[in-house]
Tab-separated table of C-alpha atoms (C1' of nucleotides) in Angstrom:
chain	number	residue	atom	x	y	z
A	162	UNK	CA	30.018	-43.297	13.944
A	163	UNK	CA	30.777	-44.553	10.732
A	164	UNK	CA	27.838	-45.909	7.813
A	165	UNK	CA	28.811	-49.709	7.404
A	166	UNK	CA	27.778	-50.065	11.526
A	167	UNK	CA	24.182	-49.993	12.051
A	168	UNK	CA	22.197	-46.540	12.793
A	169	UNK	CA	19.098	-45.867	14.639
A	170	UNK	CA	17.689	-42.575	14.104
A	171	UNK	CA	15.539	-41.531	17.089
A	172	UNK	CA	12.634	-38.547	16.891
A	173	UNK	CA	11.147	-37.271	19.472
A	174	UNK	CA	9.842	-33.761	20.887
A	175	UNK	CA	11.125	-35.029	24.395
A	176	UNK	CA	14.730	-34.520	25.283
A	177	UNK	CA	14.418	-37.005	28.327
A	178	UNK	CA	13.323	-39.517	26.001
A	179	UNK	CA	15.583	-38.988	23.142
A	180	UNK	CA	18.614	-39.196	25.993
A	181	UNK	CA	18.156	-42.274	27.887
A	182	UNK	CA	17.264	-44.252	24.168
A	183	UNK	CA	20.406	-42.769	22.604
A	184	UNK	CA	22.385	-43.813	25.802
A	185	UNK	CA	20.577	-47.642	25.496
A	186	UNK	CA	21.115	-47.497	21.812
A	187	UNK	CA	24.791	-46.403	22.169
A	188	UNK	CA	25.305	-49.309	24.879
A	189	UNK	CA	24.146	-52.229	22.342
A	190	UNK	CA	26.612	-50.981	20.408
A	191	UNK	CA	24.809	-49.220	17.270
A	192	UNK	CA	24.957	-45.646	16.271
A	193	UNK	CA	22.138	-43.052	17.448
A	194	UNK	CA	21.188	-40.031	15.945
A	195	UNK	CA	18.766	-37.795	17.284
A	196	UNK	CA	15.724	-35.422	16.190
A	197	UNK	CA	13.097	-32.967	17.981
A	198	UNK	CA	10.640	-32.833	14.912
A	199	UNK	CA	9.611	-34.952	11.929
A	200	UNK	CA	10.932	-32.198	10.106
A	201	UNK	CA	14.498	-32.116	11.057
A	202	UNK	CA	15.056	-35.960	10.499
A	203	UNK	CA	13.404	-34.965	6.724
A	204	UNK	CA	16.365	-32.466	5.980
A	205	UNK	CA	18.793	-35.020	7.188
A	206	UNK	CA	20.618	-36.052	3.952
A	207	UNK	CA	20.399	-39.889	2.920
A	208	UNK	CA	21.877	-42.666	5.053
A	209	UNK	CA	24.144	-44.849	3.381
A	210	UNK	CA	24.095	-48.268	5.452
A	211	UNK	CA	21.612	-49.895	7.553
A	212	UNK	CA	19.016	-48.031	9.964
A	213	UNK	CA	15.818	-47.836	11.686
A	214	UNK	CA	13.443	-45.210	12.735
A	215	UNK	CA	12.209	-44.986	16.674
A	216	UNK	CA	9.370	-42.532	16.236
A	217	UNK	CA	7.412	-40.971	18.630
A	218	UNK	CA	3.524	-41.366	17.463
A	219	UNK	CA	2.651	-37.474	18.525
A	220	UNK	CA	4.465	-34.558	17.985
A	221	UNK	CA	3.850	-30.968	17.526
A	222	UNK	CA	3.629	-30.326	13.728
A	223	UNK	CA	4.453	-33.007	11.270
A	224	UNK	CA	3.112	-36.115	13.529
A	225	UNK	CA	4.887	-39.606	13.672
A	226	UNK	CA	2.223	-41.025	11.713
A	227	UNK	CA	1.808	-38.503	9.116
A	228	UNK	CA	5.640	-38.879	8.692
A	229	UNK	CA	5.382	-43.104	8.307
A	230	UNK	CA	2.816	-41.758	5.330
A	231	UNK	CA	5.759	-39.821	4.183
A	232	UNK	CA	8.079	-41.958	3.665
A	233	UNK	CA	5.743	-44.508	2.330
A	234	UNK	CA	4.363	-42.570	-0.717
A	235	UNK	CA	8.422	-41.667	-1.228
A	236	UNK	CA	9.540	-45.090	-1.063
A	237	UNK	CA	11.761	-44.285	1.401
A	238	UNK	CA	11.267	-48.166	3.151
A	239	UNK	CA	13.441	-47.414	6.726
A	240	UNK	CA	11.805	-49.701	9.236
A	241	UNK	CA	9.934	-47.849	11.649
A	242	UNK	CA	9.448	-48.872	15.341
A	243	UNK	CA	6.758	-46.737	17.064
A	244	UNK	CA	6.521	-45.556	20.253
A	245	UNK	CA	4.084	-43.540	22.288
A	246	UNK	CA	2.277	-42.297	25.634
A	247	UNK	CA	-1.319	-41.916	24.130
A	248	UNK	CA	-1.825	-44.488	21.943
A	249	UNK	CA	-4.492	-46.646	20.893
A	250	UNK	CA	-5.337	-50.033	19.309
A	251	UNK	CA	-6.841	-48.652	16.170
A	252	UNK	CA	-3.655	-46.471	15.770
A	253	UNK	CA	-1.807	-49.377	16.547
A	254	UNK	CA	-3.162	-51.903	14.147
A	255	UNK	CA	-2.955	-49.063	11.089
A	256	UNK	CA	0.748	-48.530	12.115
A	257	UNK	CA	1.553	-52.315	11.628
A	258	UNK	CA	-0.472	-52.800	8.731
A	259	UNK	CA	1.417	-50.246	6.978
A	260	UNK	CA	4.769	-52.077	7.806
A	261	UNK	CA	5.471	-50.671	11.191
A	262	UNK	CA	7.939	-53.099	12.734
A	263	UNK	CA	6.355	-52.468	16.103
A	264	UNK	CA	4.147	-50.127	18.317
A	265	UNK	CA	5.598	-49.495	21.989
A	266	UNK	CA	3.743	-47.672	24.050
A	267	UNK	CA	5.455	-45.782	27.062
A	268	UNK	CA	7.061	-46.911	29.399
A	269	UNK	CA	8.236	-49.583	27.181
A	270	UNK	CA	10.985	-52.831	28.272
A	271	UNK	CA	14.255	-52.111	27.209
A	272	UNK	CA	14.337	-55.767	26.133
A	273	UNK	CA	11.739	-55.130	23.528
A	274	UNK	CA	12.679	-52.014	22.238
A	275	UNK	CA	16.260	-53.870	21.736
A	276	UNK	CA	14.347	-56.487	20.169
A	277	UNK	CA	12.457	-54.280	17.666
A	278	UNK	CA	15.739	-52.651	16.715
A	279	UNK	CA	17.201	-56.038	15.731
A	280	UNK	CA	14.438	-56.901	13.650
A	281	UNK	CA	14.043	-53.214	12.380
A	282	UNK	CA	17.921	-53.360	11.030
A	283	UNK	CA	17.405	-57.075	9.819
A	284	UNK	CA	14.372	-56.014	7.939
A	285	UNK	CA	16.565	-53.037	6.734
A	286	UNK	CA	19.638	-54.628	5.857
A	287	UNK	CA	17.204	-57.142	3.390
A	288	UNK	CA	15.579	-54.490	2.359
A	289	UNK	CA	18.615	-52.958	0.975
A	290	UNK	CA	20.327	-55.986	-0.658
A	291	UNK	CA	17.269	-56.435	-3.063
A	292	UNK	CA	16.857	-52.763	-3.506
A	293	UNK	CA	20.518	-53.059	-4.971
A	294	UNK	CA	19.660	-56.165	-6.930
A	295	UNK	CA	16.634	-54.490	-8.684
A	296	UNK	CA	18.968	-51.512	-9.376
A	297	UNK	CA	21.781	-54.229	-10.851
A	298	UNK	CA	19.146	-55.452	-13.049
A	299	UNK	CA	17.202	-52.134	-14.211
A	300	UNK	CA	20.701	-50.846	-15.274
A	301	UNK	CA	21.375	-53.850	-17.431
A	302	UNK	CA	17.767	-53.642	-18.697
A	303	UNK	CA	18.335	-50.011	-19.524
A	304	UNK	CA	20.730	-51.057	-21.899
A	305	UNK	CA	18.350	-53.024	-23.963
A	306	UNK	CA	16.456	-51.015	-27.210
A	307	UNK	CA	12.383	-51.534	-27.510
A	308	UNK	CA	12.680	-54.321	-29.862
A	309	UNK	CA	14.962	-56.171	-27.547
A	310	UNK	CA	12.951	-55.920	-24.243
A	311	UNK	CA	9.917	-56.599	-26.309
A	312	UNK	CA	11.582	-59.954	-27.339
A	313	UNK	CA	12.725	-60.492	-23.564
A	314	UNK	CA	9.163	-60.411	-22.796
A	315	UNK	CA	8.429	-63.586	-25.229
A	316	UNK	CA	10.917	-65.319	-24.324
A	317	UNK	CA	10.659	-65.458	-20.646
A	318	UNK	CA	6.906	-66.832	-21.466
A	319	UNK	CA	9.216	-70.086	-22.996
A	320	UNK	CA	7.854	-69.885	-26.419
A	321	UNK	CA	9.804	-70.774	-29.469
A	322	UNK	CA	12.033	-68.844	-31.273
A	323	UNK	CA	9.552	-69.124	-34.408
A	324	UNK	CA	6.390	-68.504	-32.585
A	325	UNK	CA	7.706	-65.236	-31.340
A	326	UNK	CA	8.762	-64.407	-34.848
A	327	UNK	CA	4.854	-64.996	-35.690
A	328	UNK	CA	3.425	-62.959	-32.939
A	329	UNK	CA	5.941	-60.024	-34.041
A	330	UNK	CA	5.189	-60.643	-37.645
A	331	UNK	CA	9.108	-60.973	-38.479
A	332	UNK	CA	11.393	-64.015	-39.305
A	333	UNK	CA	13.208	-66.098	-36.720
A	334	UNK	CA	16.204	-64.952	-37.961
A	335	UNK	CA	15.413	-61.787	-36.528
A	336	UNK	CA	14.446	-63.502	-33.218
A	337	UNK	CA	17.740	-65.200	-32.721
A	338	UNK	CA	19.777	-61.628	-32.744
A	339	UNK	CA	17.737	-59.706	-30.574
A	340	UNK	CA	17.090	-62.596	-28.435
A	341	UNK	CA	21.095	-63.374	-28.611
A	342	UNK	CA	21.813	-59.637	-28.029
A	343	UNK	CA	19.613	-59.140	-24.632
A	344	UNK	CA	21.193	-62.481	-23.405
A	345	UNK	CA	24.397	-60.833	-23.619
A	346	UNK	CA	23.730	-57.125	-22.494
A	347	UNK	CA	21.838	-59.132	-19.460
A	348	UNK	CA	25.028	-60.596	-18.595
A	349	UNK	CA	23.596	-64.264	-18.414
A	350	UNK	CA	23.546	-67.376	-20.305
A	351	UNK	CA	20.097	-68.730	-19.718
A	352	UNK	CA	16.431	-68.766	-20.141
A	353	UNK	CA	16.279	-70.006	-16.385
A	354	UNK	CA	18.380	-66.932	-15.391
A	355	UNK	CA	16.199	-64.682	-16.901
A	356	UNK	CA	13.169	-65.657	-16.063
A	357	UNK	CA	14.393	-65.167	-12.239
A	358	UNK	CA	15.944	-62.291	-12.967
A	359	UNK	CA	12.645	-60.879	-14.861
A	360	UNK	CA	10.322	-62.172	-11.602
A	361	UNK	CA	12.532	-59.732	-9.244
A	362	UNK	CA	11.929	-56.796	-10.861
A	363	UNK	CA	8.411	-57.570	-12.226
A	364	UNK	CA	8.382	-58.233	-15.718
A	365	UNK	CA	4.948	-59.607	-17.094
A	366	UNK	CA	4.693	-61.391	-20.258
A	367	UNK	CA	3.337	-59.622	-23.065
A	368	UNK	CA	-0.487	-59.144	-23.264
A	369	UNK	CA	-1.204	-61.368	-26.440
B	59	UNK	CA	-26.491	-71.686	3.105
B	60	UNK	CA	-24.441	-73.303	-0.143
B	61	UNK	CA	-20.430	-73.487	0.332
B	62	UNK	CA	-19.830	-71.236	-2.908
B	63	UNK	CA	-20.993	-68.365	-0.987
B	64	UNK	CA	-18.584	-66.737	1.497
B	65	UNK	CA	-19.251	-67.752	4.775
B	66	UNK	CA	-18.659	-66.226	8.458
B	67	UNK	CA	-17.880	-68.004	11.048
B	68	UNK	CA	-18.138	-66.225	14.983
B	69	UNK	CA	-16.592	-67.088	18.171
B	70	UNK	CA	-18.268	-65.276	20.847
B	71	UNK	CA	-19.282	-66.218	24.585
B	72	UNK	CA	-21.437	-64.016	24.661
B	73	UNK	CA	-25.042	-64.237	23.250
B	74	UNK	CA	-26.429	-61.169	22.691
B	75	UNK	CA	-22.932	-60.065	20.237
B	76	UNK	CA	-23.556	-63.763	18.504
B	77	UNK	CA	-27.327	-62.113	17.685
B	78	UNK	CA	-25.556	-58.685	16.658
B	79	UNK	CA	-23.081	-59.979	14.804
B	80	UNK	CA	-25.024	-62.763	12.812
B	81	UNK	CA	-27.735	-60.597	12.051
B	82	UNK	CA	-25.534	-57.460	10.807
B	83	UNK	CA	-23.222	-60.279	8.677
B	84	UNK	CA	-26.672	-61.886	7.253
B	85	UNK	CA	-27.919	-58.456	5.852
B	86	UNK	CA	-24.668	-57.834	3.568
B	87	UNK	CA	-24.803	-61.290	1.599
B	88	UNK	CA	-22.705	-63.684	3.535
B	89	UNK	CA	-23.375	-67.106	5.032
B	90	UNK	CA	-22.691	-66.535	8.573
B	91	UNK	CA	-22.151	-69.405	11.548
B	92	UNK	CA	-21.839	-68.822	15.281
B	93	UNK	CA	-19.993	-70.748	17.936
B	94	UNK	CA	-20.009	-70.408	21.635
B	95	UNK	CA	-16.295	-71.467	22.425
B	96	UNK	CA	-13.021	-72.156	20.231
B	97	UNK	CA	-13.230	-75.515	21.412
B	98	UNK	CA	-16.849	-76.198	19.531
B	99	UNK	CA	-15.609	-73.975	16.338
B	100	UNK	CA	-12.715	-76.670	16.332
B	101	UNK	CA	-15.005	-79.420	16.118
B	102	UNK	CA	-17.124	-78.181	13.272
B	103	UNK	CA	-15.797	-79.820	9.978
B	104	UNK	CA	-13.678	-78.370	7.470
B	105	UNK	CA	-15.519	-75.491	5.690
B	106	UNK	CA	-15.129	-76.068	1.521
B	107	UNK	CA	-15.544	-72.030	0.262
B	108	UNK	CA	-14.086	-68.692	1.298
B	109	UNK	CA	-14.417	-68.284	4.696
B	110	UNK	CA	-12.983	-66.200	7.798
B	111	UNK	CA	-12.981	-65.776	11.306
B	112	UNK	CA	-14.635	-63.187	13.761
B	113	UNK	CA	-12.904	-64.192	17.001
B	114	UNK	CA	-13.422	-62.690	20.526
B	115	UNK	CA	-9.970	-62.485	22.553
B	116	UNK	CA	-11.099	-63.449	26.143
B	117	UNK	CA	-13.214	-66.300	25.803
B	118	UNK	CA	-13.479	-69.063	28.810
B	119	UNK	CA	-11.604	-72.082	28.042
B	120	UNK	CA	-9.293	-71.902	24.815
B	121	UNK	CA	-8.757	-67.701	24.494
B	122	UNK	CA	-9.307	-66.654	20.841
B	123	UNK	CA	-5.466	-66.001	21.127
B	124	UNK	CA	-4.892	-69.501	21.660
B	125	UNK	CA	-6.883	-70.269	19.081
B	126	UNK	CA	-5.261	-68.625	16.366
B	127	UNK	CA	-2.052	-69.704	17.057
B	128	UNK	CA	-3.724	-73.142	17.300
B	129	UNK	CA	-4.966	-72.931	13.618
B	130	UNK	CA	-1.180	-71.025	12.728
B	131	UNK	CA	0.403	-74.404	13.654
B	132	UNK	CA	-2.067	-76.490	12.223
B	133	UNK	CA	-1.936	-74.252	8.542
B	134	UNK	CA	-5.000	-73.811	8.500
B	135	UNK	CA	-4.954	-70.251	6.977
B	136	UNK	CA	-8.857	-69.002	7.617
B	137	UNK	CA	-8.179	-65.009	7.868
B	138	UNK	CA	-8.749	-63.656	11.610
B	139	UNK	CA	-11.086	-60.629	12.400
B	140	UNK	CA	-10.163	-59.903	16.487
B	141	UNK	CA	-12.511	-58.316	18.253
B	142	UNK	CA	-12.106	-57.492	22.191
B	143	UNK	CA	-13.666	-55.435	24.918
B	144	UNK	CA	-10.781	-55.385	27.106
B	145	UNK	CA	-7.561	-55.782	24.531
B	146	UNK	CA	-4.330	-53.609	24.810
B	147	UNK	CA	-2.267	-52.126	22.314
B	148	UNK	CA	0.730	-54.949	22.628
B	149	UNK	CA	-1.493	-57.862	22.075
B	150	UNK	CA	-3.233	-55.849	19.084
B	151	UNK	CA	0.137	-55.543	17.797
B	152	UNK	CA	0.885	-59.239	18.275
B	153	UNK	CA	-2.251	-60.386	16.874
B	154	UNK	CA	-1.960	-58.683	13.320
B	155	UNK	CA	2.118	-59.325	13.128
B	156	UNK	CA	0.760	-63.212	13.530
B	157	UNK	CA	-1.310	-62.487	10.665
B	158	UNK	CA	-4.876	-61.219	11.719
B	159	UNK	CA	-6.512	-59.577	9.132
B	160	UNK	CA	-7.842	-56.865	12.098
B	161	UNK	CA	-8.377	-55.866	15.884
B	162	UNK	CA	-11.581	-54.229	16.830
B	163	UNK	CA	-12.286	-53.298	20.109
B	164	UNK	CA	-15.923	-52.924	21.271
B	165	UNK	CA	-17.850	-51.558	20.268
B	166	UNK	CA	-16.653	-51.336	16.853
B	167	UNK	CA	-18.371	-49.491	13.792
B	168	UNK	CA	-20.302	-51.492	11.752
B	169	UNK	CA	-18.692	-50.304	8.438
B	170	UNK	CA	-15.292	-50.967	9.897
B	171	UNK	CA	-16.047	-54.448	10.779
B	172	UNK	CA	-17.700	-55.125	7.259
B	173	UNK	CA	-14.993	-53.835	5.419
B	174	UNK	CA	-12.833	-56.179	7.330
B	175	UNK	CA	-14.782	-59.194	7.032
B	176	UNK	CA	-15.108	-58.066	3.074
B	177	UNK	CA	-10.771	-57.561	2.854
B	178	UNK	CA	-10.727	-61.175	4.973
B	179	UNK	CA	-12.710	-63.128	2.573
B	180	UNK	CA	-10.316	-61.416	-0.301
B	181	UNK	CA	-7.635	-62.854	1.508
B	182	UNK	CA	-9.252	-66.149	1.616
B	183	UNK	CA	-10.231	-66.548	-1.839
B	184	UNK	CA	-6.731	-65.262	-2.831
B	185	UNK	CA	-4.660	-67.517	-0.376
B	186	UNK	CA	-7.041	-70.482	-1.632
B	187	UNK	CA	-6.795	-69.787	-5.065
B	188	UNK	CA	-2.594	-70.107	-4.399
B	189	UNK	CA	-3.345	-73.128	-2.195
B	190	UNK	CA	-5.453	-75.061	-5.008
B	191	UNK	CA	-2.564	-74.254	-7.867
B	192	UNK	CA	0.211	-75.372	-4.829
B	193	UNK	CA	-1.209	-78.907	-4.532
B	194	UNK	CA	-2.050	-79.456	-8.195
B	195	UNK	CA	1.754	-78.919	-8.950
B	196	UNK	CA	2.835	-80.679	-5.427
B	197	UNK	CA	0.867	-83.755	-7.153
B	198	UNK	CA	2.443	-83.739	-10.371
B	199	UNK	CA	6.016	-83.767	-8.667
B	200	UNK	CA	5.176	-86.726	-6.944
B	201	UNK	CA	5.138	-88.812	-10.078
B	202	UNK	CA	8.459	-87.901	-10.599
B	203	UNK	CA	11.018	-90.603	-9.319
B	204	UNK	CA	13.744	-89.350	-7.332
B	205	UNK	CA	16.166	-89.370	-9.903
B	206	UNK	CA	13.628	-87.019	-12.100
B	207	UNK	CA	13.508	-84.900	-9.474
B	208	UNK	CA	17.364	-84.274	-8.935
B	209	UNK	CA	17.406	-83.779	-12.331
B	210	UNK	CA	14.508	-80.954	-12.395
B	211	UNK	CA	16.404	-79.377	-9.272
B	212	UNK	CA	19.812	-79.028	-11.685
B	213	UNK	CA	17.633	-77.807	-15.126
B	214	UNK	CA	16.115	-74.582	-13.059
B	215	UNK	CA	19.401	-73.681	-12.565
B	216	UNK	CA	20.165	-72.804	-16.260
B	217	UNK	CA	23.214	-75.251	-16.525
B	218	UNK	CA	23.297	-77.522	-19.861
B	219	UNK	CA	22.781	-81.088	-20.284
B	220	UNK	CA	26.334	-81.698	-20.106
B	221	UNK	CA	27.190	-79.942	-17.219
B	222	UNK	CA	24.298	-81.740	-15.179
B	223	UNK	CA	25.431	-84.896	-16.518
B	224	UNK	CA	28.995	-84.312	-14.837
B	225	UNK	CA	27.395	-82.654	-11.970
B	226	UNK	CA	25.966	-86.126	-11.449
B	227	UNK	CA	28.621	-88.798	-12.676
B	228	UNK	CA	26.429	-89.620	-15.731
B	229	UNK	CA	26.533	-89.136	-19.680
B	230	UNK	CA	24.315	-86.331	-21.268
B	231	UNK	CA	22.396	-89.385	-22.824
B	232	UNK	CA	20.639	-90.018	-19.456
B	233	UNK	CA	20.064	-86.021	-18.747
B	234	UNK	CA	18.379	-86.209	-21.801
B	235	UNK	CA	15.862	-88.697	-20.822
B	236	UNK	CA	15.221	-87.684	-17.093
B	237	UNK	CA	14.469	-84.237	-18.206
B	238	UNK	CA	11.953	-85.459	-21.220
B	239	UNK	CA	9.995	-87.245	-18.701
B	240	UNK	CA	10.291	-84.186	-16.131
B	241	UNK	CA	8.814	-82.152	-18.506
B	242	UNK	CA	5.843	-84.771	-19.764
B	243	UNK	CA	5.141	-85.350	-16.414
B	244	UNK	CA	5.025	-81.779	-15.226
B	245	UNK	CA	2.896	-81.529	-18.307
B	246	UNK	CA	5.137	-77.931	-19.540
B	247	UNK	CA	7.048	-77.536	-22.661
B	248	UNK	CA	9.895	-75.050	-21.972
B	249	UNK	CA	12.981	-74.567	-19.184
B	250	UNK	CA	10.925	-71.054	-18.197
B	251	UNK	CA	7.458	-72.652	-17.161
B	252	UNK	CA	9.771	-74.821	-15.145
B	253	UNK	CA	11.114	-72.604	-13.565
B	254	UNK	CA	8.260	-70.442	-12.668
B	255	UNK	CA	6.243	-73.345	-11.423
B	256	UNK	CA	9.458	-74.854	-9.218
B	257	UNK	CA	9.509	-71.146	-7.562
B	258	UNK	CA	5.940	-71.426	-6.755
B	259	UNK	CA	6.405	-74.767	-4.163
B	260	UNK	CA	9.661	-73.206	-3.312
B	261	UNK	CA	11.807	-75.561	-5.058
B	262	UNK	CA	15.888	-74.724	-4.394
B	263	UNK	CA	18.512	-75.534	-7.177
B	264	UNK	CA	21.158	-77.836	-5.290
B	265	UNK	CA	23.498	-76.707	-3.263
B	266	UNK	CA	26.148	-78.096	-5.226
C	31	DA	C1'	12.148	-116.739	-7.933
C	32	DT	C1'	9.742	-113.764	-10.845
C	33	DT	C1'	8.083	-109.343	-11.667
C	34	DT	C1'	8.366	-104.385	-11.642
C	35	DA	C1'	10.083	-99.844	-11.408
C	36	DA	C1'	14.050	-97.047	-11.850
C	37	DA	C1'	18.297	-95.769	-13.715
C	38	DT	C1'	21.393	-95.950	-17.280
C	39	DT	C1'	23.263	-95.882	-22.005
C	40	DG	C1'	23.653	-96.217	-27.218
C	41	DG	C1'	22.363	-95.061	-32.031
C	42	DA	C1'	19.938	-92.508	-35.294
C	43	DC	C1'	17.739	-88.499	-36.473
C	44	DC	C1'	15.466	-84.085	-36.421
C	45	DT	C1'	14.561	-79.531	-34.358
C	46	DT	C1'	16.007	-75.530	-32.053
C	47	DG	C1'	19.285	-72.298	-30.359
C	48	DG	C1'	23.233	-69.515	-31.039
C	49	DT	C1'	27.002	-67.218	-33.548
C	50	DC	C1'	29.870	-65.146	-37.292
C	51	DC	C1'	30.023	-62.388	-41.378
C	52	DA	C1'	27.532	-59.574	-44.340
C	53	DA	C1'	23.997	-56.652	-46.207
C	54	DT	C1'	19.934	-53.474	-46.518
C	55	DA	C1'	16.982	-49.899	-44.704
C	56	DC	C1'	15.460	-46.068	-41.890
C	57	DG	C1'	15.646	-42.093	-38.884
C	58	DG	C1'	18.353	-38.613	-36.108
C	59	DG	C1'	21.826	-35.701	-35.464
C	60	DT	C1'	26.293	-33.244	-36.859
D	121	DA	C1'	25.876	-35.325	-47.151
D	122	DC	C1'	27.521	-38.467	-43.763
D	123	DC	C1'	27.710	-41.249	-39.566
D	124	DC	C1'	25.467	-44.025	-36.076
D	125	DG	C1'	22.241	-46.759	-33.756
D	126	DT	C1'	18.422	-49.743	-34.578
D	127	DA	C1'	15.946	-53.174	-36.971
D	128	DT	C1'	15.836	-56.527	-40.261
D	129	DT	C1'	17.311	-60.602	-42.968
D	130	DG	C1'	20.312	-64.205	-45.334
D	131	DG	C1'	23.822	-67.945	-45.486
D	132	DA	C1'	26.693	-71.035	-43.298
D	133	DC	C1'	27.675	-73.744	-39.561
D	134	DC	C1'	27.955	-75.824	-35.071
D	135	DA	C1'	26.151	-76.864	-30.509
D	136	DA	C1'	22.419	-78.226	-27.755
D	137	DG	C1'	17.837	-80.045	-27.002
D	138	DG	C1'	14.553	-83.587	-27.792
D	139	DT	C1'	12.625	-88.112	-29.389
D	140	DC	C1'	12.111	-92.964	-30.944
D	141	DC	C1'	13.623	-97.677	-30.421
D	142	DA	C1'	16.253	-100.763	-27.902
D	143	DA	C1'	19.073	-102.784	-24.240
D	144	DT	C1'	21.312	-103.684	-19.573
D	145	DT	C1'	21.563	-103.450	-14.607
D	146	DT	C1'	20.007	-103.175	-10.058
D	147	DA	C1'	17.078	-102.917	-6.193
D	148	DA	C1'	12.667	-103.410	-4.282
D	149	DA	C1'	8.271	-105.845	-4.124
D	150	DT	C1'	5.251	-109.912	-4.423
DNA sequence: ATTTAAATTGGACCTTGGTCCAATACGGGT
DNA sequence: ACCCGTATTGGACCAAGGTCCAATTTAAAT
């Protein structure tokens, strides 16, 4: 068990279940980790490398739906496959909506739920890669003062140096530092860089 | 019945849900359009305004499952409303991951199906809107000659005139040039509206 | 064979972008 | 009182972008 293989964390109230899907989830070769209650995969500390979640749908307390809402509103984005003995379509068709990779119900095809977990960890492993971009970039961007991310603003929009010095109400000479500065504490050497890099973590242009 | 005003369209075999349907769909504001098979929806030409789909799953003939991944293949993006008396939770499951907007079941609630029907016809007039700006820049790329083009593919990427020019065995002079007419033909002033309009038709830099 | 579109290049010239050095000004914090 | 980060600006200077006019070559089309 180490964090750079994949892990699939498995909660369940039934011990029968959570045994035979560790053993299947052991024999493709990931790591499995199991859980009785929402609550004790909550107090788990952080996983480092890729996962999924296999959650039962109902549980005694917390249920696997109230805990999908959890981790939603705390932007905590591990894939979760569902799975379930009383389930229905409207349940269903909420779970996937709100990103649910997929809804089993029991007994489900060992194919499929093998399935699921590959997409699950593929969806993770994505997931994670821009999640470490964005943080790359909001570090960098952290590093800029007001005036400077107010002049990245104008600039992605492809105005001239002299028109942004007219909207800010200073000279271009100004323009050409800050706008010379952020280039470098961005780490880039183009307005085509930072546009991109702007789009991925969701700058807008300024208002007018 | 005018085209500006959302329309409804309903695939049903049977009648007397047709009647429910149209009437219910009538008394909120929208246009709405029955059919008695997939196969006679097909035939009906291309609707102009924001539109979307109430489709029954088991229809005789071409299922309403067929039929949306007949449309899928086709592009033709109209947003899908399921509804079912005798659908299970995998093929609900199925049906939104292949994009429906929802999966009723009969009998559904009337509010539930309007406010479906309402966040469809938001999808269409959204996915339209992108559609309409999609071809108006798809048609002012194909003015540019080849040559332009390879050119515009090398400029998103932030590299200079030079550097292109080497890139492609040829003196900055001629950069120059192709990239003037690139950007009076794309009918943009500046590298970053460039580059924001080449990432909207999914235009890659070269692979090198 | 003549025409046409595309690609290429040169020269001249102007605008814009970017950098280096230097200076002033203002507000916080030690 | 002094230092530091931020914002501002100037001068000088060079690199890069962009345009106008003009010319050659080549391949495809009529």
């Amino acid at each position: 068990m180490n964090e750079s293989n994949p892990t699939v964390f498995i909660v369940d109230d039934d011990a029968s279940v959570r045994k035979s899907l560790e053993r299947l989830i052991k024999s493709v070769g990931f790591n499995a980790e199991t859980f009785t209650s929402a609550e004790e995969f909550l107090s788990r500390k952080p996983y480092g490398g890729p996962s999924c979640l296999i959650l039962d749908v109902c549980m005694p307390g917390l249920s696997g739906i109230d805990l999908h809402k959890k981790l939603t509103r705390e932007e905590i984005p591990i894939p979760i496959i569902f799975i379930t003995g009383h389930g229905d379509i409207p349940m269903s068709v909420k779970a996937i909506k709100n990103g649910a990779v997929d809804f089993l119900p029991k007994p489900f095809d060992k194919k499929e739920l093998i399935s699921a977990i590959n997409q699950a960890i593929d969806r993770d492993v994505h997931t994670r890669k821009l999640l470490i971009e964005k943080e790359e970039i909001q570090h960098r961007l952290n590093t800029l003062t007001p005036r400077e991310f107010q002049v990245l603003r104008w600039v992605i929009t492809g105005m001239l140096n002299k028109q942004i010095a007219y909207e800010l109400g200073v000279t271009e000479k100004t323009i050409k530092v800050h706008r010379g500065r952020v280039m470098q504490k961005m780490q880039i050497d183009s307005v085509a860089e930072l546009v991109r890099l702007a789009q991925k973590v969701g700058i807008a242009p300024p208002n007018k």
